[in-house]
Amino acid sequence: MAELKTAEQLLELAGIALGSLLLESSTAADDLSILVPANSIRDVLTTLRDADGLKFDLMSYMTVVDYTPQEPRFELVYDLYSVDSANRIRVRCRLADSGSEDKLPEIDSVSEVFATADWHEREAYDLFGIHFRGHPNLRRILLPENWDGHPLRRDYPYDGKPAWKLGASVAEPDAKFDILDN
Amino acid sequence: MSMDLQNLTIEQNEPGKLMVINMGPQHPSTHGVLRLVLELDGERVMNCTPHIGYLHTGIEKLSEHHNYTQNITHYCRMDYLAPMNNELAYCLAVEKLIGGEIPARASYIRVIMHEISRCMSHLLWIATHALDIGASTAFMYGATEREKLLDIYEFVGGQRMMTSYIRIGGCKEDVPDGFDEMVRKWADNFGKEIDRLHGLLTKNPIWLERTRGIGYMSRERSISFGMMGPLLRAVGVDADLRRDRPYCRYEEFEFDVPVEQEGDVYARYLVRMEEFYQARRIVLQALDKLKETEADTHMWNLREFTPPKRADIYKDIERNIHHFKYWTEGIKPPAGEAYASIESGKGELGFYVVSDGSAKPLRVKVRGASFVNLAALPEMCEGELIADVVAVIGAIDIVLGEVDR
């Protein structure tokens, strides 16, 4: 078992491996978190997985945070873990909204680098509406195929899109069958 | 009608043509509402497509609209087979955000409840896994033993499930009098009960036939799939978060991490069975350590992040106000992000919490072990017989509440 490194030691190693791709870093609460450019996320994760001394070979999870109304709006978070040394690194990248409802913001898929990214990216697509380029099977995972919108975005209403409110008259057929039919 | 059926049979039997069978979401062996679409060549599974989301309740969305303390209530409903694991992982993440020291007593209580939760999770796993494969006796022993643990849960947290006992900063209350004796009484007998399960299954020729060489995963693919916990230890990887990244003072405990090399259903079975004994060992050590700590130190003393004691509320107006503000406004951790994870019975259970400095989290991501492990199901099933699919699902040990969230 290799030794557990401090966040500062890891940052130094990551800095050597990534070079100019490492934009910002933070070591708050002894968690190393780095910011990298969105267009090189696949290269960054491949480097971190294979580089000597780092070997972050297991991806714990991947997720999205919606920072509306900040710009750029989305931050994608990839948490990597090293099975041999038990070190952990959080890789973040920022992604701007596309500005229109029909076009989703895009980023490269990393499902070839880590097999577990497949489902995590499907979940991010489903709940946040991020399009992953090169994903083998990008469809909704938790919600039905015909769902309208992406619920974990901050502008998606908390109590859902208009359906029935408690005590509302449910007699109108349109309101009742809208969700099921579309 | 008989003519139609005949045609169907002939057509389906054509060489090279796969038969599509839908399994679930009501199938009892899918442990909830998992749906699989299986493409079969004879009895061989050629393709397996899992469909999840039937139990999706939007817990992550709800989390953004409730305050930090209220959120604990959502998370015990995720992995409902071991509710306190979820509470623990979430509280660790929020405590990391706040950055305070947890008293030793609270940590030891957490360790005991954490290990008891692991046993609860594993007991239900062995019970249903054996039942799926056809060994119904093991179900009775597993369920009986689990009842005793649920009694401990009820004694400590007031309920058999959904206790919300582990709170930010410690535990809701100190353990009641008689806790020590109750847990020791259980532990005295527990080893013998697990020996009995071993006797029923471990060398049982039918059990070996059904589990050996089934659902194989390689070391590389398991790591690539992000598996942790018993599934990773069954492919020869010596990894355990309790030992490698200690939380709750796990560095003070002595325990072994069982590792098997084969990577099949039987190896996963052996790893979990050994974890019963190790959990018991840790519980007994924690009980001894608990005795050395002072009573009633089950919460940290950060006033801003701790509710006042019930008895104090009526003594003076300040604590009355504190009580009122704590429960109406909630706590406000500093802005930032934190990730904490624990070694739950099913693998790595983690919470990624982002705070913007208000009383409600900006984002909570739940890294559920079952969600990650289930993604590897198609790879484990392909090429196996259809009857073995239930054995493989059982060995992954999923709980759909955690998969769908």
Coordinates of C-alpha atoms in Angstrom, one line a residue:
Chain A
M1 CA 0.0 0.0 0.0
A2 CA 1.5 3.3 -1.1
E3 CA 1.5 6.2 1.4
L4 CA -1.4 8.6 1.7
K5 CA -0.2 12.0 0.4
T6 CA -1.3 15.4 1.6
A7 CA -3.2 17.6 -0.7
E8 CA -0.2 19.8 -1.3
Q9 CA 2.0 16.9 -2.3
L10 CA -0.7 15.7 -4.7
L11 CA -1.1 19.2 -6.1
E12 CA 2.6 19.3 -6.9
L13 CA 2.4 15.9 -8.7
A14 CA -0.7 16.9 -10.6
G15 CA 0.9 20.2 -11.6
I16 CA 3.8 18.3 -13.2
A17 CA 1.6 15.9 -15.0
L18 CA -0.9 18.5 -16.3
G19 CA 1.2 21.5 -16.9
S20 CA -0.7 24.5 -18.2
L21 CA -4.0 22.5 -18.1
L22 CA -4.2 23.1 -14.4
L23 CA -6.0 26.5 -14.1
E24 CA -6.9 26.8 -10.4
S25 CA -6.6 24.7 -7.3
S26 CA -7.8 24.6 -3.8
T27 CA -6.8 22.4 -0.8
A28 CA -9.6 23.3 1.6
A29 CA -10.3 20.7 4.3
D30 CA -7.4 18.6 2.9
D31 CA -9.4 17.9 -0.2
L32 CA -7.5 18.6 -3.4
S33 CA -9.8 20.2 -6.0
I34 CA -8.5 21.4 -9.3
L35 CA -10.0 23.4 -12.2
V36 CA -9.2 22.4 -15.8
P37 CA -10.4 23.6 -19.2
A38 CA -13.7 21.9 -20.3
N39 CA -12.4 21.2 -23.8
S40 CA -9.5 19.0 -22.5
I41 CA -11.4 17.1 -19.8
R42 CA -10.8 13.7 -21.6
D43 CA -7.0 14.3 -21.8
V44 CA -6.8 15.5 -18.2
L45 CA -8.6 12.4 -16.8
T46 CA -6.6 10.1 -19.0
T47 CA -3.4 11.7 -17.8
L48 CA -4.4 11.5 -14.1
R49 CA -5.4 7.9 -14.6
D50 CA -2.1 6.8 -16.1
A51 CA 0.6 9.2 -14.7
D52 CA 3.2 7.6 -12.5
G53 CA 2.8 8.5 -8.8
L54 CA -0.8 9.5 -9.3
K55 CA -2.6 6.5 -10.8
F56 CA -6.2 7.8 -10.1
D57 CA -7.6 4.6 -11.6
L58 CA -11.1 4.7 -10.1
M59 CA -13.8 7.3 -10.7
S60 CA -16.0 7.6 -7.7
Y61 CA -18.6 9.7 -9.2
M62 CA -19.3 12.5 -11.7
T63 CA -21.8 15.2 -11.3
V64 CA -22.9 18.7 -12.2
V65 CA -23.6 21.8 -10.1
D66 CA -25.8 24.5 -11.5
Y67 CA -24.5 27.9 -10.3
T68 CA -27.3 30.0 -11.9
P69 CA -27.1 33.1 -12.2
Q70 CA -23.3 32.9 -12.1
E71 CA -21.6 32.6 -15.5
P72 CA -20.4 30.1 -16.7
R73 CA -23.5 28.4 -15.4
F74 CA -22.5 24.7 -15.0
E75 CA -19.6 23.2 -13.2
L76 CA -18.8 19.5 -13.9
V77 CA -17.2 17.6 -11.0
Y78 CA -15.2 14.4 -11.5
D79 CA -14.0 12.7 -8.3
L80 CA -11.1 10.3 -8.8
Y81 CA -9.7 7.8 -6.3
S82 CA -6.5 5.8 -6.4
V83 CA -7.0 2.2 -5.3
D84 CA -3.3 1.7 -4.5
S85 CA -2.6 4.8 -2.5
A86 CA -6.2 5.8 -1.4
N87 CA -5.5 9.4 -2.6
R88 CA -8.4 11.4 -3.9
I89 CA -8.7 14.3 -6.3
R90 CA -11.6 16.4 -7.5
V91 CA -11.4 17.6 -11.0
R92 CA -13.8 20.5 -12.0
C93 CA -14.5 22.2 -15.2
R94 CA -16.8 25.0 -16.1
L95 CA -19.4 24.9 -18.9
A96 CA -21.5 27.8 -20.2
D97 CA -25.1 27.3 -21.0
S98 CA -25.9 27.2 -24.7
G99 CA -28.4 30.1 -24.4
S100 CA -31.3 28.3 -26.1
E101 CA -33.6 25.6 -25.0
D102 CA -33.2 23.4 -28.0
K103 CA -29.4 23.2 -27.9
L104 CA -27.7 21.6 -24.8
P105 CA -24.3 22.6 -23.6
E106 CA -21.7 20.1 -24.8
I107 CA -18.6 18.4 -23.4
D108 CA -16.6 15.3 -24.3
S109 CA -17.7 12.0 -22.8
V110 CA -15.2 10.2 -20.7
S111 CA -17.0 6.8 -20.7
E112 CA -14.1 5.3 -22.6
V113 CA -11.6 6.4 -19.9
F114 CA -13.8 5.2 -17.0
A115 CA -16.6 2.6 -17.6
T116 CA -18.6 4.0 -14.7
A117 CA -18.9 7.4 -16.4
D118 CA -21.4 5.8 -18.7
W119 CA -24.3 5.8 -16.2
H120 CA -23.1 9.0 -14.4
E121 CA -23.1 10.9 -17.7
R122 CA -26.6 9.6 -18.5
E123 CA -27.7 10.8 -15.2
A124 CA -26.2 14.2 -15.8
Y125 CA -27.8 14.4 -19.2
D126 CA -31.1 13.4 -17.7
L127 CA -31.2 15.7 -14.7
F128 CA -29.1 18.6 -16.0
G129 CA -29.3 18.5 -19.7
I130 CA -25.6 18.3 -20.6
H131 CA -24.8 16.7 -23.9
F132 CA -21.8 14.3 -23.8
R133 CA -20.1 14.0 -27.2
G134 CA -19.1 10.5 -28.1
H135 CA -21.3 8.8 -25.4
P136 CA -22.3 5.4 -26.7
N137 CA -25.9 5.4 -25.3
L138 CA -26.9 8.9 -24.2
R139 CA -30.5 8.6 -23.1
R140 CA -32.5 9.3 -19.9
I141 CA -31.8 7.0 -17.1
L142 CA -33.9 7.9 -14.1
L143 CA -36.8 9.7 -15.7
P144 CA -39.1 8.4 -18.5
E145 CA -37.9 9.0 -22.1
N146 CA -40.7 11.5 -22.7
W147 CA -40.0 13.7 -19.7
D148 CA -40.1 17.4 -20.3
G149 CA -37.1 19.4 -19.1
H150 CA -34.2 18.6 -16.8
P151 CA -35.3 18.8 -13.1
L152 CA -32.0 19.4 -11.3
R153 CA -31.5 22.7 -13.1
R154 CA -32.1 25.6 -10.6
D155 CA -34.8 27.1 -12.9
Y156 CA -36.9 23.9 -12.9
P157 CA -39.8 24.4 -10.5
Y158 CA -39.4 22.6 -7.2
D159 CA -43.0 21.2 -7.3
G160 CA -42.7 20.1 -10.9
K161 CA -44.2 21.5 -14.0
P162 CA -47.9 22.2 -13.8
A163 CA -49.8 19.0 -13.1
W164 CA -52.3 18.8 -10.3
K165 CA -52.1 20.8 -7.2
L166 CA -53.5 19.4 -4.0
G167 CA -57.2 20.0 -4.0
A168 CA -57.4 21.0 -7.6
S169 CA -60.2 19.8 -9.8
V170 CA -58.8 16.9 -11.8
A171 CA -61.8 16.7 -14.0
E172 CA -60.3 18.5 -17.0
P173 CA -59.1 15.7 -19.2
D174 CA -56.3 17.8 -20.8
A175 CA -54.5 18.5 -17.6
K176 CA -54.8 14.9 -16.6
F177 CA -53.4 13.2 -19.6
D178 CA -50.9 15.7 -20.8
I179 CA -48.0 14.1 -18.9
L180 CA -48.8 10.6 -19.9
D181 CA -49.3 11.2 -23.6
N182 CA -46.4 13.5 -24.6
Chain B
M1 CA -54.8 -19.4 -31.2
S2 CA -52.9 -22.7 -31.1
M3 CA -51.8 -22.1 -34.6
D4 CA -50.4 -18.7 -33.7
L5 CA -48.5 -20.1 -30.8
Q6 CA -47.0 -22.7 -33.0
N7 CA -45.8 -20.2 -35.5
L8 CA -44.3 -18.1 -32.8
T9 CA -42.4 -21.0 -31.4
I10 CA -40.9 -22.0 -34.8
E11 CA -40.0 -18.4 -35.6
Q12 CA -38.3 -17.9 -32.2
N13 CA -36.3 -21.0 -32.6
E14 CA -34.7 -20.0 -35.8
P15 CA -30.9 -20.1 -35.5
G16 CA -29.3 -16.7 -34.9
K17 CA -32.6 -15.2 -33.6
L18 CA -32.6 -13.9 -30.1
M19 CA -35.6 -14.1 -27.8
V20 CA -36.4 -11.0 -25.8
I21 CA -37.6 -11.4 -22.3
N22 CA -38.7 -8.7 -19.9
M23 CA -37.7 -9.3 -16.3
G24 CA -39.2 -7.0 -13.7
P25 CA -40.0 -4.4 -12.5
Q26 CA -42.3 -6.7 -10.5
H27 CA -40.0 -9.7 -10.4
P28 CA -39.3 -10.7 -6.8
S29 CA -35.7 -11.6 -7.4
T30 CA -34.8 -8.1 -8.6
H31 CA -35.0 -6.9 -5.0
G32 CA -37.4 -4.0 -5.7
V33 CA -38.2 -2.4 -9.0
L34 CA -35.3 -3.2 -11.2
R35 CA -36.3 -4.0 -14.8
L36 CA -34.1 -6.0 -17.1
V37 CA -34.5 -6.6 -20.8
L38 CA -32.8 -9.9 -21.6
E39 CA -31.9 -11.1 -25.1
L40 CA -31.6 -14.9 -25.0
D41 CA -30.0 -17.4 -27.2
G42 CA -31.6 -20.6 -25.8
E43 CA -31.0 -20.2 -22.1
R44 CA -27.9 -18.0 -22.6
V45 CA -28.1 -14.3 -21.9
M46 CA -26.6 -12.5 -24.9
N47 CA -27.6 -9.0 -23.9
C48 CA -28.9 -7.5 -20.8
T49 CA -30.2 -3.9 -20.5
P50 CA -31.1 -2.6 -17.1
H51 CA -33.8 0.0 -16.8
I52 CA -33.9 1.9 -13.6
G53 CA -35.8 4.9 -12.2
Y54 CA -39.0 3.3 -11.1
L55 CA -38.3 4.4 -7.5
H56 CA -36.9 7.9 -8.4
T57 CA -38.2 10.3 -5.8
G58 CA -36.0 13.3 -6.6
I59 CA -34.2 13.3 -3.3
E60 CA -31.4 15.5 -4.7
K61 CA -33.9 18.1 -5.8
L62 CA -35.7 18.0 -2.5
S63 CA -32.4 18.4 -0.7
E64 CA -32.0 21.9 -2.3
H65 CA -35.3 23.0 -0.8
H66 CA -34.9 21.8 2.8
N67 CA -32.4 22.9 5.4
Y68 CA -29.4 20.9 6.4
T69 CA -31.0 19.2 9.4
Q70 CA -34.2 18.4 7.6
N71 CA -32.3 16.7 4.8
I72 CA -31.2 13.9 7.1
T73 CA -34.8 12.6 6.9
H74 CA -34.6 12.1 3.1
Y75 CA -31.4 10.2 3.3
C76 CA -32.4 7.5 5.7
R77 CA -35.0 6.5 3.1
M78 CA -32.5 5.8 0.4
D79 CA -30.7 2.6 1.6
Y80 CA -33.6 1.6 3.8
L81 CA -31.8 -1.6 4.7
A82 CA -29.2 0.3 6.6
P83 CA -30.6 3.8 7.3
M84 CA -27.9 5.0 9.6
N85 CA -25.2 4.6 7.0
N86 CA -26.8 7.2 4.9
E87 CA -27.2 9.6 7.8
L88 CA -23.6 9.1 8.8
A89 CA -22.1 9.8 5.3
Y90 CA -24.2 13.0 5.0
C91 CA -23.3 14.2 8.4
L92 CA -19.6 13.6 7.8
A93 CA -19.8 15.7 4.6
V94 CA -21.6 18.6 6.4
E95 CA -19.2 18.4 9.3
K96 CA -16.3 18.6 6.9
L97 CA -17.8 21.7 5.5
I98 CA -18.1 23.3 9.0
G99 CA -14.9 21.8 10.2
G100 CA -15.5 21.0 13.8
E101 CA -14.2 18.2 16.1
I102 CA -16.5 15.4 16.9
P103 CA -16.3 14.1 20.5
A104 CA -14.9 10.6 20.9
R105 CA -18.2 9.3 22.4
A106 CA -20.2 10.4 19.4
S107 CA -17.7 8.7 17.1
Y108 CA -17.8 5.4 19.0
I109 CA -21.6 5.4 19.0
R110 CA -21.4 6.0 15.3
V111 CA -19.0 3.2 14.7
I112 CA -21.2 0.8 16.6
M113 CA -24.3 1.8 14.7
H114 CA -22.4 1.8 11.4
E115 CA -21.2 -1.7 12.0
I116 CA -24.6 -2.8 13.1
S117 CA -26.0 -1.3 9.9
R118 CA -23.4 -3.3 7.9
C119 CA -24.6 -6.5 9.6
M120 CA -28.3 -5.6 8.9
S121 CA -27.5 -4.9 5.3
H122 CA -25.5 -8.1 4.9
L123 CA -28.0 -10.2 6.8
L124 CA -30.8 -9.2 4.4
W125 CA -28.4 -9.8 1.5
I126 CA -27.6 -13.4 2.6
A127 CA -31.2 -14.1 3.4
T128 CA -32.6 -13.0 0.0
H129 CA -29.6 -14.1 -2.0
A130 CA -30.0 -17.6 -0.7
L131 CA -33.7 -17.5 -1.2
D132 CA -33.3 -16.5 -4.8
I133 CA -31.0 -19.4 -5.4
G134 CA -33.3 -21.8 -3.6
A135 CA -31.9 -22.2 -0.1
S136 CA -34.9 -21.0 1.9
T137 CA -33.6 -22.1 5.3
A138 CA -30.9 -19.4 5.3
F139 CA -33.6 -16.8 4.8
M140 CA -35.2 -17.7 8.2
Y141 CA -32.0 -17.5 10.1
G142 CA -30.9 -14.3 8.4
A143 CA -34.2 -12.6 9.0
T144 CA -34.4 -13.7 12.7
E145 CA -30.9 -12.3 13.4
R146 CA -31.8 -9.1 11.6
E147 CA -34.7 -8.6 14.0
K148 CA -32.4 -8.4 16.9
L149 CA -30.4 -5.7 15.2
L150 CA -33.6 -3.8 14.5
D151 CA -34.4 -4.0 18.2
I152 CA -31.1 -2.3 18.9
Y153 CA -32.0 0.4 16.3
E154 CA -35.4 0.9 18.0
F155 CA -33.8 1.0 21.5
V156 CA -31.3 3.7 20.4
G157 CA -33.2 5.7 17.8
G158 CA -36.8 5.1 18.7
Q159 CA -37.7 3.4 15.4
R160 CA -36.8 0.3 13.6
M161 CA -35.9 2.2 10.4
M162 CA -35.7 5.9 9.4
T163 CA -34.3 6.8 12.8
S164 CA -32.6 10.1 11.9
Y165 CA -30.4 9.3 14.9
I166 CA -27.1 10.5 13.6
R167 CA -27.1 14.3 13.4
I168 CA -24.7 17.0 12.3
G169 CA -22.2 17.2 15.0
G170 CA -22.8 13.9 16.7
C171 CA -25.8 11.9 17.6
K172 CA -29.3 13.0 18.6
E173 CA -29.1 11.6 22.1
D174 CA -26.7 9.6 24.2
V175 CA -27.3 5.9 24.1
P176 CA -29.9 4.7 26.7
D177 CA -29.0 2.8 29.8
G178 CA -28.7 -0.9 29.1
F179 CA -27.3 -0.3 25.6
D180 CA -24.0 -1.9 26.4
E181 CA -25.6 -5.1 27.8
M182 CA -28.0 -5.3 24.9
V183 CA -25.3 -5.1 22.2
R184 CA -23.0 -7.5 24.1
K185 CA -25.9 -10.0 24.4
W186 CA -26.3 -9.8 20.6
A187 CA -22.6 -10.1 19.9
D188 CA -22.2 -13.1 22.2
N189 CA -24.6 -15.1 20.0
F190 CA -23.9 -13.5 16.7
G191 CA -20.7 -15.5 15.8
K192 CA -22.6 -18.7 16.4
E193 CA -25.4 -17.6 14.1
I194 CA -23.0 -16.8 11.3
D195 CA -21.3 -20.1 11.8
R196 CA -24.7 -21.7 11.3
L197 CA -25.1 -19.9 8.0
H198 CA -21.6 -21.0 7.0
G199 CA -22.7 -24.6 7.9
L200 CA -25.8 -24.3 5.7
L201 CA -24.1 -22.8 2.6
T202 CA -20.3 -22.6 2.4
K203 CA -19.7 -26.3 1.5
N204 CA -23.1 -27.1 0.3
P205 CA -22.6 -28.7 -3.2
I206 CA -25.8 -27.1 -4.6
W207 CA -24.6 -23.6 -3.4
L208 CA -21.2 -24.1 -4.9
E209 CA -22.7 -25.2 -8.2
R210 CA -24.8 -22.2 -8.4
T211 CA -22.3 -19.6 -7.3
R212 CA -18.8 -20.7 -8.4
G213 CA -17.5 -19.3 -11.7
I214 CA -20.7 -17.3 -12.1
G215 CA -20.8 -13.5 -12.8
Y216 CA -17.1 -13.1 -13.2
M217 CA -15.5 -9.7 -13.3
S218 CA -11.9 -9.0 -13.9
R219 CA -9.8 -6.7 -11.6
E220 CA -9.3 -4.1 -14.3
R221 CA -13.0 -3.9 -15.3
S222 CA -14.1 -3.7 -11.7
I223 CA -11.9 -0.7 -11.1
S224 CA -13.0 0.9 -14.3
F225 CA -16.6 0.5 -13.2
G226 CA -15.8 2.3 -10.0
M227 CA -16.8 -0.5 -7.8
M228 CA -15.9 -0.4 -4.1
G229 CA -16.6 -2.5 -1.1
P230 CA -17.2 -6.3 -1.1
L231 CA -17.3 -6.4 -4.9
L232 CA -13.9 -5.0 -5.3
R233 CA -12.4 -7.0 -2.5
A234 CA -13.8 -10.2 -4.3
V235 CA -11.5 -9.5 -7.3
G236 CA -8.3 -9.4 -5.2
V237 CA -8.1 -5.6 -4.5
D238 CA -7.2 -4.9 -0.9
A239 CA -9.2 -1.7 -0.5
D240 CA -11.4 -0.6 2.4
L241 CA -12.2 3.1 3.2
R242 CA -12.4 2.4 6.9
R243 CA -8.7 1.5 6.9
D244 CA -7.4 3.5 3.9
R245 CA -9.1 6.8 4.6
P246 CA -10.2 6.5 8.3
Y247 CA -13.3 8.4 9.5
C248 CA -15.0 8.3 12.9
R249 CA -11.7 7.2 14.5
Y250 CA -11.5 3.9 12.6
E251 CA -7.7 4.2 12.9
E252 CA -8.0 3.2 16.5
F253 CA -9.7 -0.2 15.7
E254 CA -8.2 -3.5 14.8
F255 CA -9.8 -5.4 12.1
D256 CA -8.9 -7.5 9.0
V257 CA -10.0 -6.7 5.5
P258 CA -11.0 -10.0 3.8
V259 CA -9.9 -10.3 0.2
E260 CA -10.7 -13.1 -2.3
Q261 CA -9.2 -13.5 -5.7
E262 CA -11.8 -15.3 -7.9
G263 CA -14.2 -12.5 -8.7
D264 CA -17.3 -14.6 -9.0
V265 CA -20.5 -14.8 -6.9
Y266 CA -18.9 -17.2 -4.5
A267 CA -16.0 -14.9 -3.8
R268 CA -18.4 -12.1 -3.0
Y269 CA -20.2 -14.4 -0.7
L270 CA -17.1 -15.3 1.2
V271 CA -16.0 -11.7 1.6
R272 CA -19.3 -10.6 3.0
M273 CA -19.5 -13.6 5.3
E274 CA -16.1 -12.7 6.8
E275 CA -17.2 -9.1 7.2
F276 CA -19.8 -10.3 9.8
Y277 CA -17.1 -11.5 12.1
Q278 CA -15.0 -8.3 11.6
A279 CA -18.0 -6.1 12.2
R280 CA -18.6 -8.0 15.5
R281 CA -15.0 -7.5 16.4
I282 CA -15.2 -3.8 15.8
V283 CA -18.4 -3.4 17.8
L284 CA -16.9 -5.1 20.8
Q285 CA -13.8 -2.9 20.7
A286 CA -16.0 0.2 20.3
L287 CA -18.1 -0.8 23.4
D288 CA -15.0 -1.0 25.5
K289 CA -13.9 2.4 24.2
L290 CA -17.3 3.9 24.8
K291 CA -17.0 3.0 28.5
E292 CA -14.0 5.2 28.8
T293 CA -15.7 8.3 27.5
E294 CA -17.9 10.7 29.5
A295 CA -21.6 10.3 29.3
D296 CA -23.6 13.0 27.5
T297 CA -20.8 14.0 25.2
H298 CA -22.6 12.9 22.2
M299 CA -22.6 16.3 20.4
W300 CA -19.9 18.7 19.6
N301 CA -19.9 22.1 21.4
L302 CA -20.1 24.4 18.5
R303 CA -23.1 26.5 19.7
E304 CA -24.0 27.8 16.3
F305 CA -24.4 24.3 14.9
T306 CA -25.9 22.4 17.8
P307 CA -29.4 22.5 19.2
P308 CA -29.6 23.2 23.0
K309 CA -30.4 20.3 25.3
R310 CA -34.1 19.7 25.7
A311 CA -34.0 20.2 29.5
D312 CA -32.2 23.6 29.1
I313 CA -34.7 25.2 26.8
Y314 CA -37.1 26.2 29.7
K315 CA -34.3 27.5 32.0
D316 CA -33.5 30.7 30.3
I317 CA -34.7 32.9 27.4
E318 CA -31.4 32.7 25.5
R319 CA -31.5 28.9 25.1
N320 CA -35.2 29.2 24.2
I321 CA -34.3 31.6 21.4
H322 CA -31.4 29.4 20.4
H323 CA -33.8 26.4 20.2
F324 CA -36.3 28.4 18.1
K325 CA -33.7 29.8 15.7
Y326 CA -32.0 26.5 15.3
W327 CA -35.2 24.7 14.2
T328 CA -36.7 27.5 12.2
E329 CA -33.8 29.0 10.4
G330 CA -31.5 26.0 10.4
I331 CA -27.7 26.0 10.4
K332 CA -25.6 27.9 7.9
P333 CA -22.3 26.2 7.1
P334 CA -19.7 28.4 5.4
A335 CA -19.7 28.5 1.6
G336 CA -17.7 25.8 0.0
E337 CA -17.8 22.2 -1.1
A338 CA -17.0 18.9 0.6
Y339 CA -17.1 15.3 -0.2
A340 CA -17.2 12.6 2.5
S341 CA -17.6 8.9 1.9
I342 CA -17.9 5.8 4.1
E343 CA -17.5 2.1 3.6
S344 CA -21.1 1.1 3.7
G345 CA -22.2 -2.6 3.4
K346 CA -22.6 -2.2 -0.3
G347 CA -19.6 -0.2 -1.2
E348 CA -18.6 3.4 -1.1
L349 CA -21.4 5.7 0.0
G350 CA -20.5 9.3 -0.4
F351 CA -22.1 12.7 -0.3
Y352 CA -20.9 15.7 -2.2
V353 CA -22.3 18.9 -0.6
V354 CA -22.0 22.4 -2.0
S355 CA -23.0 25.2 0.3
D356 CA -23.5 28.9 -0.7
G357 CA -23.6 30.0 2.9
S358 CA -27.3 29.8 3.3
A359 CA -29.4 27.4 5.4
K360 CA -30.1 25.2 2.4
P361 CA -27.5 23.3 0.4
L362 CA -26.9 24.5 -3.2
R363 CA -26.4 20.9 -4.3
V364 CA -26.2 17.5 -2.8
K365 CA -24.9 14.7 -4.9
V366 CA -25.4 11.2 -3.5
R367 CA -22.8 8.7 -4.7
G368 CA -24.8 5.5 -4.1
A369 CA -22.9 2.3 -4.1
S370 CA -25.8 0.4 -5.6
F371 CA -26.1 2.7 -8.5
V372 CA -22.4 2.3 -9.5
N373 CA -22.3 -1.4 -8.9
L374 CA -25.5 -2.1 -10.8
A375 CA -24.0 -0.5 -14.0
A376 CA -21.7 -3.5 -14.2
L377 CA -24.6 -6.0 -14.2
P378 CA -24.7 -6.4 -18.1
E379 CA -21.0 -7.4 -18.1
M380 CA -21.5 -9.9 -15.4
C381 CA -24.6 -11.5 -16.9
E382 CA -23.6 -11.8 -20.5
G383 CA -22.9 -15.3 -21.5
E384 CA -24.4 -16.7 -18.3
L385 CA -27.6 -18.8 -18.1
I386 CA -30.8 -17.0 -17.4
A387 CA -31.2 -18.8 -14.1
D388 CA -27.9 -17.3 -12.9
V389 CA -29.1 -13.7 -13.5
V390 CA -30.8 -13.8 -10.1
A391 CA -27.6 -15.1 -8.5
V392 CA -25.6 -12.3 -10.0
I393 CA -28.1 -9.6 -8.9
G394 CA -28.1 -11.1 -5.5
A395 CA -24.3 -11.0 -5.3
I396 CA -24.2 -7.3 -6.3
D397 CA -26.5 -6.6 -3.3
I398 CA -28.5 -3.6 -4.6
V399 CA -31.1 -1.6 -2.9
L400 CA -33.3 0.3 -5.4
G401 CA -33.9 3.2 -3.1
E402 CA -30.2 4.1 -3.4
V403 CA -30.0 3.3 -7.1
D404 CA -33.0 5.6 -8.1
R405 CA -32.8 8.1 -5.2

